[in-house]
Short mmCIF file of C-alpha atoms and ligand atoms in Angstrom, two decimals:
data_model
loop_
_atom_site.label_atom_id
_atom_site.label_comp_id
_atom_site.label_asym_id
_atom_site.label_seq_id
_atom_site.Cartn_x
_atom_site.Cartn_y
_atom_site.Cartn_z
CA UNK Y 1 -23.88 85.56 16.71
CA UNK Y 2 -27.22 84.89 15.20
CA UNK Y 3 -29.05 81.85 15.82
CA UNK Y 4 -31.84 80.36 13.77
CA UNK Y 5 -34.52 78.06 15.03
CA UNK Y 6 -35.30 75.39 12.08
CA UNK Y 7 -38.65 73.16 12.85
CA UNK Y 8 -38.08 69.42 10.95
CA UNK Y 9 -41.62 67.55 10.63
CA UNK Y 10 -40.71 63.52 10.27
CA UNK Y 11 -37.56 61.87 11.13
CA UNK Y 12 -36.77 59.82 8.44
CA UNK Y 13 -34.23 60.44 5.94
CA UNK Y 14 -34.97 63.38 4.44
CA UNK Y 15 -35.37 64.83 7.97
CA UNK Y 16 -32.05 64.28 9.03
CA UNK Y 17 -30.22 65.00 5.56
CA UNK Y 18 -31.82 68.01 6.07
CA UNK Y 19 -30.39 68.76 9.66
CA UNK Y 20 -26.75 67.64 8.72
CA UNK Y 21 -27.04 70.33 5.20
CA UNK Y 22 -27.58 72.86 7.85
CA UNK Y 23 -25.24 71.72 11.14
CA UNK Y 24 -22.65 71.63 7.72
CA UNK Y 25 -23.09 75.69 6.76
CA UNK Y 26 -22.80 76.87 10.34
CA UNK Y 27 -20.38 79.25 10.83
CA UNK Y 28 -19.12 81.32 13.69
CA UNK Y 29 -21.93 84.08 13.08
CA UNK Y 30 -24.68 82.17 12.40
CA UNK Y 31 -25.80 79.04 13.98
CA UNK Y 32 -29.33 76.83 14.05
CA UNK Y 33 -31.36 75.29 16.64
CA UNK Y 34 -33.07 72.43 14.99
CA UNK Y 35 -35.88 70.47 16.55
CA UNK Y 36 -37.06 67.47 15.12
CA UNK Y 37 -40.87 66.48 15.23
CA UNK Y 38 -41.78 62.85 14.27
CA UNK Y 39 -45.27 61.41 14.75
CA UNK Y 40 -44.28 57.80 16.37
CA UNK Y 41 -41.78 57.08 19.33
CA UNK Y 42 -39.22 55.94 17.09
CA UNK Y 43 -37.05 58.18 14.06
CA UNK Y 44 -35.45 56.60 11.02
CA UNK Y 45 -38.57 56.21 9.16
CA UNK Y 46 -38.13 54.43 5.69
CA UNK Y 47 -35.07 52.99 7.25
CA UNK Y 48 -36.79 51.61 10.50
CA UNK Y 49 -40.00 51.03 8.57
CA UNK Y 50 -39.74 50.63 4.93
CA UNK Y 51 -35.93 49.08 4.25
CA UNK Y 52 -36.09 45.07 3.73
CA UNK Y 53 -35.08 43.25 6.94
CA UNK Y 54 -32.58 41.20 5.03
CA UNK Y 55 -30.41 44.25 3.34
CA UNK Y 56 -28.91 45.38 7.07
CA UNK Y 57 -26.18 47.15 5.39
CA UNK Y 58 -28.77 49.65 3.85
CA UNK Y 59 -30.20 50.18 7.67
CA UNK Y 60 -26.09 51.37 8.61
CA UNK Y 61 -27.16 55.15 7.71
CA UNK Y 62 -28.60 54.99 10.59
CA UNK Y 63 -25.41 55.77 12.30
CA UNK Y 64 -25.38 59.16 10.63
CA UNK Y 65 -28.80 59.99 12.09
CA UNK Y 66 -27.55 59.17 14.83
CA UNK Y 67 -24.48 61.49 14.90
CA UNK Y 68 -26.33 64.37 13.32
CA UNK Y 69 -28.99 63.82 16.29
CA UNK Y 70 -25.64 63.97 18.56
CA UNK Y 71 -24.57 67.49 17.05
CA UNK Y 72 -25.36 70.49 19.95
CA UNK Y 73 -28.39 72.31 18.85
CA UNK Y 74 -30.27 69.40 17.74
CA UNK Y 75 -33.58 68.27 19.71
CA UNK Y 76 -35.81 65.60 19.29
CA UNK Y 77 -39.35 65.63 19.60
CA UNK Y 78 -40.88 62.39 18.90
CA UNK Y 79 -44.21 61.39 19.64
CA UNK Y 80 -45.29 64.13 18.77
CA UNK Y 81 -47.71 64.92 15.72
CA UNK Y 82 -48.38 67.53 13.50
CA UNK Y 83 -52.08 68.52 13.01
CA UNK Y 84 -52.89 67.33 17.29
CA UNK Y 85 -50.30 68.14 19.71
CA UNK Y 86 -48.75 71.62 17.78
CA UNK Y 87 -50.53 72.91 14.35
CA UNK Y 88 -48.23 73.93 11.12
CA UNK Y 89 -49.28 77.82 12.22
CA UNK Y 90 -47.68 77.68 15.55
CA UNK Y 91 -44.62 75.69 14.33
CA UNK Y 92 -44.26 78.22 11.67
CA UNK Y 93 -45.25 81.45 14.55
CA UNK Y 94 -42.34 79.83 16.73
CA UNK Y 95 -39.03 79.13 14.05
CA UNK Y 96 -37.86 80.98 11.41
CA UNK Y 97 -37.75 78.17 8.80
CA UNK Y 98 -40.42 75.32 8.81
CA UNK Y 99 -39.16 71.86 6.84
CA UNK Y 100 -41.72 68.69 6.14
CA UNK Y 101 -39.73 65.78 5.49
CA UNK Y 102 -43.13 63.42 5.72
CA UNK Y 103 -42.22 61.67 3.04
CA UNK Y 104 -44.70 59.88 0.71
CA UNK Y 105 -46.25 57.20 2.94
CA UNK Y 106 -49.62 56.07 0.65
CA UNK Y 107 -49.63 53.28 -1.81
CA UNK Y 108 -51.15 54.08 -5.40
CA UNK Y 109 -54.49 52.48 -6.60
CA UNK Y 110 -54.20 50.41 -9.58
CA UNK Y 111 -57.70 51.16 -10.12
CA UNK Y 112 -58.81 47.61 -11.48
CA UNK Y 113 -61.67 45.59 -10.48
CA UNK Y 114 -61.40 43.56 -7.25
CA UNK Y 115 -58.64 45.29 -5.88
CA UNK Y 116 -60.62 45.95 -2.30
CA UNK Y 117 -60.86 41.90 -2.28
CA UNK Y 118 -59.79 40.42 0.90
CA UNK Y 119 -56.04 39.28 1.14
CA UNK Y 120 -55.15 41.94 -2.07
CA UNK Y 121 -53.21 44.78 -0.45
CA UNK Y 122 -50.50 47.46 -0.91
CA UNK Y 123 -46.91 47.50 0.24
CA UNK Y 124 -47.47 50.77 1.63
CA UNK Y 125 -49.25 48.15 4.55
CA UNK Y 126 -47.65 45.37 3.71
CA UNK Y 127 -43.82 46.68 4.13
CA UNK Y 128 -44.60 48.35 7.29
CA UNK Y 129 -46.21 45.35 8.69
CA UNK Y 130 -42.90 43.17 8.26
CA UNK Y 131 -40.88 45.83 9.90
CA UNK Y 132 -43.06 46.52 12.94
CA UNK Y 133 -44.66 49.78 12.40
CA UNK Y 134 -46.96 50.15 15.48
CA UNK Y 135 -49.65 51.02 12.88
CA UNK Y 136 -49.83 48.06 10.40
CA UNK Y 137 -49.06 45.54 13.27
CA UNK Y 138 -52.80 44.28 12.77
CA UNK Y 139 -52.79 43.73 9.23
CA UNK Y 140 -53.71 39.90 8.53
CA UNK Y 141 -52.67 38.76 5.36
CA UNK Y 142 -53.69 35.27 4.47
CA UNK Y 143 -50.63 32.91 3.54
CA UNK Y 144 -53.05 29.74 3.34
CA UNK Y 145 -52.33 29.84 -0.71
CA UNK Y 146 -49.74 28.26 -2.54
CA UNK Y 147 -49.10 31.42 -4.91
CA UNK Y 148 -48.81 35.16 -4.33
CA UNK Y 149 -48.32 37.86 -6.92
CA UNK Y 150 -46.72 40.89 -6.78
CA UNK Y 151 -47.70 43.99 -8.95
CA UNK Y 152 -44.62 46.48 -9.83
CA UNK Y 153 -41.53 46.13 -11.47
CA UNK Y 154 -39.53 48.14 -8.92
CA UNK Y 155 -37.03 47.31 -5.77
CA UNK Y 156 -40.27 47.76 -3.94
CA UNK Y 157 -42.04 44.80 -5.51
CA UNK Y 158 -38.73 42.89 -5.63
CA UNK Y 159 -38.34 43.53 -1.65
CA UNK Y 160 -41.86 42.43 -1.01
CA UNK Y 161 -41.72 39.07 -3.56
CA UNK Y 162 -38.05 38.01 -1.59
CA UNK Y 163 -39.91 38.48 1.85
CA UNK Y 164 -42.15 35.68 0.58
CA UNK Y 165 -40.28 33.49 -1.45
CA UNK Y 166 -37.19 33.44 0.80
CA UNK Y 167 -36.58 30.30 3.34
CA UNK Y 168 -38.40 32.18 6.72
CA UNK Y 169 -35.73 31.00 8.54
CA UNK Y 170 -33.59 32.95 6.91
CA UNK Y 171 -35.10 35.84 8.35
CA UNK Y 172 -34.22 34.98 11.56
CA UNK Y 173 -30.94 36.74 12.48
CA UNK Y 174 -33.24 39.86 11.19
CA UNK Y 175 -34.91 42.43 12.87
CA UNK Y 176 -38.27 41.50 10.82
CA UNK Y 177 -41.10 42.17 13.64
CA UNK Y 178 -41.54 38.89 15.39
CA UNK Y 179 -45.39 38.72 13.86
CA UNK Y 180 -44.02 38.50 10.43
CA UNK Y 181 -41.54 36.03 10.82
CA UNK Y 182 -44.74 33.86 12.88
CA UNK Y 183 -46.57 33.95 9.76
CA UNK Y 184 -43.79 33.37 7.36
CA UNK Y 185 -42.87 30.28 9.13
CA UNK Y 186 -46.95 29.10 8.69
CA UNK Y 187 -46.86 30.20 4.92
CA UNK Y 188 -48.23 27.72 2.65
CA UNK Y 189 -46.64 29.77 -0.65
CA UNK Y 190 -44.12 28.33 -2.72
CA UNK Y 191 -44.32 30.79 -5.76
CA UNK Y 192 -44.26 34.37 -5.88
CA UNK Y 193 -44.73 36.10 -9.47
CA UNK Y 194 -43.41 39.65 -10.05
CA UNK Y 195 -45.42 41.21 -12.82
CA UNK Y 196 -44.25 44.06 -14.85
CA UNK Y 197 -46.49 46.12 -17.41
CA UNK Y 198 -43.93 46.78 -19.95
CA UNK Y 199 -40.70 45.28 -21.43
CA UNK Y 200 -37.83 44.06 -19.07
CA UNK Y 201 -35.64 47.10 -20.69
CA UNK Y 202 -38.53 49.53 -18.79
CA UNK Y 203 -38.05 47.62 -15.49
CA UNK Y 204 -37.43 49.97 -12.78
CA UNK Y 205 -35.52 47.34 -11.10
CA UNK Y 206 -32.11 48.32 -10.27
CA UNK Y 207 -28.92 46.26 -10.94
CA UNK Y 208 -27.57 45.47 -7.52
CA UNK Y 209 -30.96 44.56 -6.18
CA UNK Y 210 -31.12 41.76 -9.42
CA UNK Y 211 -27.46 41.04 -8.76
CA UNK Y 212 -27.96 39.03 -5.92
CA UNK Y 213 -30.88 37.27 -6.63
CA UNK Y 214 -29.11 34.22 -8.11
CA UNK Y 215 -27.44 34.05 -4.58
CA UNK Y 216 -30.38 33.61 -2.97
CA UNK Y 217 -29.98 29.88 -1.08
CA UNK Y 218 -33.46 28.30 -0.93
CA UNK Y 219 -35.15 30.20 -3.44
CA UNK Y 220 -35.43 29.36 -7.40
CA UNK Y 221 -35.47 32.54 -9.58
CA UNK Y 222 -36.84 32.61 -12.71
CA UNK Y 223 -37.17 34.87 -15.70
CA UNK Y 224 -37.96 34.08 -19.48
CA UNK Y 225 -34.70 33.39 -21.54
CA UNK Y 226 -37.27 35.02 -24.85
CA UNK Y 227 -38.44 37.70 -22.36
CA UNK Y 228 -35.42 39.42 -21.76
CA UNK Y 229 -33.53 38.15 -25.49
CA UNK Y 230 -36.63 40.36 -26.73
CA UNK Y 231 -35.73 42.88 -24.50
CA UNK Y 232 -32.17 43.62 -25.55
CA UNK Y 233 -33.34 43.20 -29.27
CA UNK Y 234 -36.08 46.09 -28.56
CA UNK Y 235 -33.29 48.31 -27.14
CA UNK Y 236 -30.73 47.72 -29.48
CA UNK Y 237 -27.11 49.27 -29.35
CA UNK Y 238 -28.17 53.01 -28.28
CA UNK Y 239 -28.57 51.53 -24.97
CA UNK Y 240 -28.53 53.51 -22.02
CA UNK Y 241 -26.18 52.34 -18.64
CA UNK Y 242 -28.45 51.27 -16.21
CA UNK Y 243 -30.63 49.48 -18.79
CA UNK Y 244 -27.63 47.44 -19.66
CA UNK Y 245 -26.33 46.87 -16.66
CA UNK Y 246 -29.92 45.65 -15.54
CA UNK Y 247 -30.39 43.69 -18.79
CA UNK Y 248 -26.95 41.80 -18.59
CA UNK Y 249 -28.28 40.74 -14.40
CA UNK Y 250 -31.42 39.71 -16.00
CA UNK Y 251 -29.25 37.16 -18.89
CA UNK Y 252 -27.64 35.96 -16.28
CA UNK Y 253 -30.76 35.08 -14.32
CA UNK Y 254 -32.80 33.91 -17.06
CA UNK Y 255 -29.56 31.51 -18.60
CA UNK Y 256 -29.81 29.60 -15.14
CA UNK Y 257 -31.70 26.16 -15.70
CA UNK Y 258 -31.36 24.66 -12.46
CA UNK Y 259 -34.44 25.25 -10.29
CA UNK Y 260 -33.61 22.54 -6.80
CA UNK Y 261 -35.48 24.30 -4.85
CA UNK Y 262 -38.88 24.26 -3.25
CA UNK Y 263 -39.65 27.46 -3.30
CA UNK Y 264 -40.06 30.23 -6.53
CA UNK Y 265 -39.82 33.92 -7.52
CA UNK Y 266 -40.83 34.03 -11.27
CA UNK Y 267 -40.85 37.40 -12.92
CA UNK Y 268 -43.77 37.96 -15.99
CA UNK Y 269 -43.10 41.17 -18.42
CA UNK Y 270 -45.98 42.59 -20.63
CA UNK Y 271 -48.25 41.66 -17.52
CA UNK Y 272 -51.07 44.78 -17.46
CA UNK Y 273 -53.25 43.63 -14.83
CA UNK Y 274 -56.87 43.83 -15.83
CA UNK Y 275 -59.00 42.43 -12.94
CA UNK Y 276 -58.57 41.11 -9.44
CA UNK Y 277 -60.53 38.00 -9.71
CA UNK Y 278 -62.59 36.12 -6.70
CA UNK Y 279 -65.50 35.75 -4.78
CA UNK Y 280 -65.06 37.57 -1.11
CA UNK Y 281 -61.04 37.13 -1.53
CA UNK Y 282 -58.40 36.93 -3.91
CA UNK Y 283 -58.51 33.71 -6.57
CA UNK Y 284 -56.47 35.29 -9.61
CA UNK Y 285 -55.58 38.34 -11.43
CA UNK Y 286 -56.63 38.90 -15.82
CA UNK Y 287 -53.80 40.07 -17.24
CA UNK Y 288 -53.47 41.59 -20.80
CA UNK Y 289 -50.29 40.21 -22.23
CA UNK Y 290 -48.97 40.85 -25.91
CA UNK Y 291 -50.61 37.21 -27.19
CA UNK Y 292 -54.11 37.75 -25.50
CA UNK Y 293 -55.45 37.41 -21.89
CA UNK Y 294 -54.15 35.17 -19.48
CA UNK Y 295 -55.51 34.38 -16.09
CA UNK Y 296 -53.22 33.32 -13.30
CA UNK Y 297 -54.40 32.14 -10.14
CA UNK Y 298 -52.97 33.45 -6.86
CA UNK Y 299 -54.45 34.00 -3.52
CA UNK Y 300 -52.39 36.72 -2.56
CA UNK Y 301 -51.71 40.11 -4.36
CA UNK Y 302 -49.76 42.86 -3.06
CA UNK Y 303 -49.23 46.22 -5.05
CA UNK Y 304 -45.91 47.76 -5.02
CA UNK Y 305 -46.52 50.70 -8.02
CA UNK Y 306 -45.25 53.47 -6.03
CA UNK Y 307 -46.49 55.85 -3.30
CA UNK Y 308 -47.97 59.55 -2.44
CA UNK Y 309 -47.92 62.44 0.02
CA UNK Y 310 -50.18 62.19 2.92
CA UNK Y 311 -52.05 65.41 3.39
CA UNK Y 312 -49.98 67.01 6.27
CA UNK Y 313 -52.46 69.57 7.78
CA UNK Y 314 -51.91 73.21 6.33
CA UNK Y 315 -49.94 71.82 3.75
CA UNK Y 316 -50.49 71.62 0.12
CA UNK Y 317 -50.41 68.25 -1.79
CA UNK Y 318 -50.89 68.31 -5.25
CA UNK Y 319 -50.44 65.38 -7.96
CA UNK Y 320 -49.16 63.63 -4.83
CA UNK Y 321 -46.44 65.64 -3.99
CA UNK Y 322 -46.28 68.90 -1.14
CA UNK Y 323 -46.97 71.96 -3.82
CA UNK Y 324 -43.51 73.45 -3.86
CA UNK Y 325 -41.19 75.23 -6.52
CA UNK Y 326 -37.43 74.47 -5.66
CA UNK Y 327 -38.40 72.52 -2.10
CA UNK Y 328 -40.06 76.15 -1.22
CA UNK Y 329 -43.82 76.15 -0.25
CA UNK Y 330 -44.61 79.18 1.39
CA UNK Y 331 -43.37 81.97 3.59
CA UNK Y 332 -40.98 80.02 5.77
CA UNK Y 333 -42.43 76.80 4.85
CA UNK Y 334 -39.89 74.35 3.25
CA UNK Y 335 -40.23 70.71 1.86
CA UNK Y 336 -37.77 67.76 1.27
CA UNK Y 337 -37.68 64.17 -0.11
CA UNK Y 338 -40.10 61.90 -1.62
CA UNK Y 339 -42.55 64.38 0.09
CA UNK Y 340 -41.14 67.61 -2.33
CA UNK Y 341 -40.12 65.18 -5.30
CA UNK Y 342 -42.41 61.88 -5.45
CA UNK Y 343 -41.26 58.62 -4.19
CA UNK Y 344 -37.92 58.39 -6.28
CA UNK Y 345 -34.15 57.47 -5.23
CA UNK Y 346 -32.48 55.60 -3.12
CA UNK Y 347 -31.84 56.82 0.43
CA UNK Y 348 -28.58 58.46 -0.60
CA UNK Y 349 -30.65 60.67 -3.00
CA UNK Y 350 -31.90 62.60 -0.27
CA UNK Y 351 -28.89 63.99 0.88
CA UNK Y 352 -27.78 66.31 -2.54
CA UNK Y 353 -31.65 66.52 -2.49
CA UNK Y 354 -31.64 67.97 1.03
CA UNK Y 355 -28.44 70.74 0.85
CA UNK Y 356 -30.26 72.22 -2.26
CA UNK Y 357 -33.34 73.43 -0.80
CA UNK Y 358 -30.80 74.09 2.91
CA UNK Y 359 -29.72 76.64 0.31
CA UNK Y 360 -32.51 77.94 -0.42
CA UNK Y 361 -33.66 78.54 2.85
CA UNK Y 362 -30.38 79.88 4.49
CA UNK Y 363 -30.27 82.43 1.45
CA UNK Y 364 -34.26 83.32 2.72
CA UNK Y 365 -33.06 84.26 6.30
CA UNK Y 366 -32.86 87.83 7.51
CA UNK Y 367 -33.19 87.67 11.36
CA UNK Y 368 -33.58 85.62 14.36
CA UNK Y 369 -37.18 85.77 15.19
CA UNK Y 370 -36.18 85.05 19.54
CA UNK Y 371 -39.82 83.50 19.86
CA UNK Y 372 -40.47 81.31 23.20
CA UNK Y 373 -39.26 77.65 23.25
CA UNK Y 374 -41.99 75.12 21.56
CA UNK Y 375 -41.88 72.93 24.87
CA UNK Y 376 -44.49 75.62 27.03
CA UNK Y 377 -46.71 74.41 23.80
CA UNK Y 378 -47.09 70.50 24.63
CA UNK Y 379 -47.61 70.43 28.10
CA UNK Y 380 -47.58 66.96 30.06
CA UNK Y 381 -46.86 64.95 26.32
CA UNK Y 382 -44.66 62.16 26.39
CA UNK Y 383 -42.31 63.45 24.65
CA UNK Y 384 -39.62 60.88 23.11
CA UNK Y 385 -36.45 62.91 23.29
CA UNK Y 386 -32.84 61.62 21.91
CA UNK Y 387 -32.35 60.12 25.33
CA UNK Y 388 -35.36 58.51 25.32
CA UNK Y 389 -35.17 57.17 22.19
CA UNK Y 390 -31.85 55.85 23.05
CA UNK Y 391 -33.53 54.07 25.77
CA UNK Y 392 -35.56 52.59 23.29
CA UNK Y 393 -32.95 51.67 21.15
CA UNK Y 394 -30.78 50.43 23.76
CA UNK Y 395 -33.66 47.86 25.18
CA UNK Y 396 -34.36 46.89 21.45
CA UNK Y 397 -30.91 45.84 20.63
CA UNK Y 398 -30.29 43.83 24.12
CA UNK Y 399 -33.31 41.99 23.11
CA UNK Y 400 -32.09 40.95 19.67
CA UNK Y 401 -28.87 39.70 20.97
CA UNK Y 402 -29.29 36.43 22.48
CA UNK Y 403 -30.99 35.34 18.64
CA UNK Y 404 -27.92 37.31 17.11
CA UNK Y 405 -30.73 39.34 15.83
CA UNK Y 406 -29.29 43.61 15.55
CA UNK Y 407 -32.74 44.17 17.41
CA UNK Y 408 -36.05 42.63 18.14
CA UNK Y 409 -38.30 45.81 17.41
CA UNK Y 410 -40.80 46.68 20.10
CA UNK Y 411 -44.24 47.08 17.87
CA UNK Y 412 -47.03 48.50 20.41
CA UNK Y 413 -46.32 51.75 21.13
CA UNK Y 414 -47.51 52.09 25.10
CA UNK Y 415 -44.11 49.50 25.42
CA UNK Y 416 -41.87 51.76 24.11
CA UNK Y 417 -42.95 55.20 26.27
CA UNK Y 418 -43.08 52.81 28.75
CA UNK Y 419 -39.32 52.29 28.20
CA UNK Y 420 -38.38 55.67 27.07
CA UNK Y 421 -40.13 57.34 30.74
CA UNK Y 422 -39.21 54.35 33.27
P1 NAP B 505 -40.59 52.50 -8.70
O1 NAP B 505 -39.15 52.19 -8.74
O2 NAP B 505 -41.06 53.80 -9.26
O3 NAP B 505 -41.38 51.31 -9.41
C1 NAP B 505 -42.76 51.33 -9.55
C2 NAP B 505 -43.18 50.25 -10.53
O4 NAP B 505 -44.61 50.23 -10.54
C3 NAP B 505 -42.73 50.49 -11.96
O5 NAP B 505 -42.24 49.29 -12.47
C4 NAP B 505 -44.02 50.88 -12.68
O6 NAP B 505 -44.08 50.46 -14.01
C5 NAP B 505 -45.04 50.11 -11.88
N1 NAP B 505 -46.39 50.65 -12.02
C6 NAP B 505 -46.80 51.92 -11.79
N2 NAP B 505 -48.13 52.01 -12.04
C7 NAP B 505 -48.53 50.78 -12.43
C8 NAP B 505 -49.77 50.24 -12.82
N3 NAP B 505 -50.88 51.00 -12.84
N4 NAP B 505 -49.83 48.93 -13.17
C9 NAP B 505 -48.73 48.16 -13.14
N5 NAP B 505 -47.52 48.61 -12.78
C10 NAP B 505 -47.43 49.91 -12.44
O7 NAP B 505 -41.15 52.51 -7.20
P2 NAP B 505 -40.86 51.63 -5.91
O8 NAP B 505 -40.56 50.23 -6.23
O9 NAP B 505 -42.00 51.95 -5.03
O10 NAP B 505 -39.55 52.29 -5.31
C11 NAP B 505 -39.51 53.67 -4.93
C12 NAP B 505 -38.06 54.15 -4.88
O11 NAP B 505 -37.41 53.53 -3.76
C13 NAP B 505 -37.28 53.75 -6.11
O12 NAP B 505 -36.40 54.79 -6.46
C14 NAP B 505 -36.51 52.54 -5.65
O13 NAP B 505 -35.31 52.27 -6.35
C15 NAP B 505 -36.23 52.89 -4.20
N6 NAP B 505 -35.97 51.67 -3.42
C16 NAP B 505 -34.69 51.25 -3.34
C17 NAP B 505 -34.39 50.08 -2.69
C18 NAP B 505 -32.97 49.61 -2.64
O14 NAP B 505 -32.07 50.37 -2.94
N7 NAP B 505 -32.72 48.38 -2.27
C19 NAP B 505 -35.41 49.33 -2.10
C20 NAP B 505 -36.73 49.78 -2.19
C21 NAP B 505 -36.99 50.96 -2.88
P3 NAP B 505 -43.97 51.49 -15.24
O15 NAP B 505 -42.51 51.77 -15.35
O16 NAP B 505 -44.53 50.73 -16.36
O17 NAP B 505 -44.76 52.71 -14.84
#
């Protein structure tokens, strides 16, 4: 029998899609060895790190990973990174078929003036701050203000503007990192704008995610009634699906008069942000709207308009995206997810996404290449394996459990090798 040894680079979706498209075409004759490689102590990515704490049902795919991570011939390697503890040429000298699955982790510029002020940032930082990545636990931002806006018309920008405008203590039986909820609870903002460049018909919203905003307890929504009339008269009958769907959430939204509460999520379309206004920090953002300029005044401004590849070393990015034709980028050297295609989809997206280029690369295989195991290469690291990631888990969970929380997430990343090894 002939057994292939498949290198993954990042655990997060992708990653594991990946791993289950080829645990599902194993056969009696021909088998694969897959070891996972992830740069932090902890896997899931997007779902640990970039899913909103208060949409747990999204986080459930987790029990996949979890199962595919399970399946015999499947190692982890966390805590370990790609470009200092093993290089792309050894990974690739070592297993037949190299995949990166590192995702698209970098927030775009909007390029405007006053968009290094203090207290305007991305969600690339600001997402990962609320969910406890290790790396943005130091990020400060300033809730002192009475109004935050939020560039983007995407689930993104909608996940970010709910984090603020919900009741914090709503966010309590979450696993948002503790830090967040902290300065949630000492948040002086009562209105969060959305802004959208074009029509509400272009809004890259989708449906469910709008659904459920007029269920939201302690939080006024608010759209234009003329905004999103306009809309459907722009569109007209040769309306696509989705748009519909999205427009008819919207009408129901914007027909709702009754605004009790104390806190607000207003959406603005035709919004093209022009300048970041202020002196050392954020005071207000020009926009260009259909009837002129208008100036709104904010002292908080977080960009959600979509992400790009980090440059992975050895591996080339280009227009944001790993170089690749069909999820294949060189000689044994594969690529998957928002790292092969751009930051698009929903989670699910990955998994089609991932057994297409599996494929591709099973059909590449000739033989086995029986090189030595990658372990010899990484000496005394801490390695995180499954078990000791299940440590990890385990402690996280217990700790959530007394605040009916489904974990409290350890942030500093000395704490969790200190669980995972003791
Ligand atoms: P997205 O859906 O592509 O939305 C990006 C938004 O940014 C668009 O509205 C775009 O407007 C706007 N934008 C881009 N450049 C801009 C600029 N220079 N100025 C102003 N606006 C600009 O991206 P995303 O929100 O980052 O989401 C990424 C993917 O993850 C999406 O597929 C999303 O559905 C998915 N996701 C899903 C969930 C969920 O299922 N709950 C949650 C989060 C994310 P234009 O259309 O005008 O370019």
């Amino acid at each position: 029998m002939a057994q292939f040894k498949v290198a993954i680079v990042g655990a997060g979706p992708s990653g594991y899609f990946a791993a289950q498209a080829l645990q599902n075409l194993a056969t009696e004759e021909c088998s694969f060895a897959i070891d996972m490689f992830e740069r932090l102590p902890t896997p899931w990515g997007l779902v640990r790190s970039g899913v909103a704490p208060d949409h747990p049902k999204i986080k459930t795919v987790s029990k996949v990973f979890e199962k595919i991570a399970n399946t015999q011939g499947f190692r982890l390697f966390a805590n370990v990174e790609l470009g200092k503890d093993l290089s792309l040429a050894e990974l690739q000298e070592r297993y037949d078929a190299v995949i990166i699955a590192t995702g698209s982790p970098k927030g775009k510029k909007l390029g405007i003036p006053g968009e290094d002020l203090a207290n305007s940032m991305s969600a690339a930082d600001f997402v990962p701050w609320y969910n406890a990545h290790p790396d943005f636990a130091g990020i400060t931002p300033d809730f002192s203000c009475d109004t935050a806006i939020v560039i983007g018309a995407g689930n993104v920008a909608m996940d970010v503007a709910r984090m603020m405008a919900i009741a914090p203590h709503e966010l309590d039986p979450t696993d948002t990192a503790d830090h967040a909820i902290d300065a949630l609870k000492k948040s002086s903002i009562r209105k969060v704008y959305i802004s959208a460049r074009r029509g509400a018909e272009f809004a890259a919203f989708t449906s469910p995610e709008l659904r459920e905003l007029p269920k939201l307890e302690h939080t006024n929504v608010r759209m234009s009634k003329e905004d999103i009339a306009q809309a459907i008269a722009r569109v007209g009958d040769a309306i696509e699906k989705d748009t519909k769907s999205n427009l008819d959430a919207m009408t129901l939204i914007a027909e709702n008069n009754d605004f009790p509460h104390e806190r607000t999520m207003e959406f603005l379309f035709q919004h093209t942000p022009k300048a970041i206004l202020g002196d050392e920090k954020v005071e207000a953002i020009l926009f260009d709207t259909p009837t002129g300029e208008v100036k709104i005044e904010c002292g908080l401004v977080v960009t959600a308009i979509g992400y790009f590849a980090d440059g992975v070393e050895g591996v080339p990015v280009e227009s944001g995206k790993v170089k690749n034709v069909d999820g294949k980028v060189a000689e044994n050297l594969y690529v998957v997810g928002w790292a092969k295609r751009g930051p698009s989809g929903v989670i699910g997206t990955n998994k089609s996404d991932a057994a297409a280029v599996i494929e591709l690369l099973v059909s590449n295989l000739s033989a086995p290449k029986n090189a030595a195991d990658i372990k010899e290469l990484l000496g005394d690291k801490k390695i995180v394996e499954q078990s000791h990631w299940e440590k990890i888990n385990a402690a996280e969970v217990a700790a959530g459990e007394p605040d009916g929380k489904p974990r409290r997430k350890v942030v500093a990343i000395p704490e969790m090798l200190n669980i995972a090894h003791n």
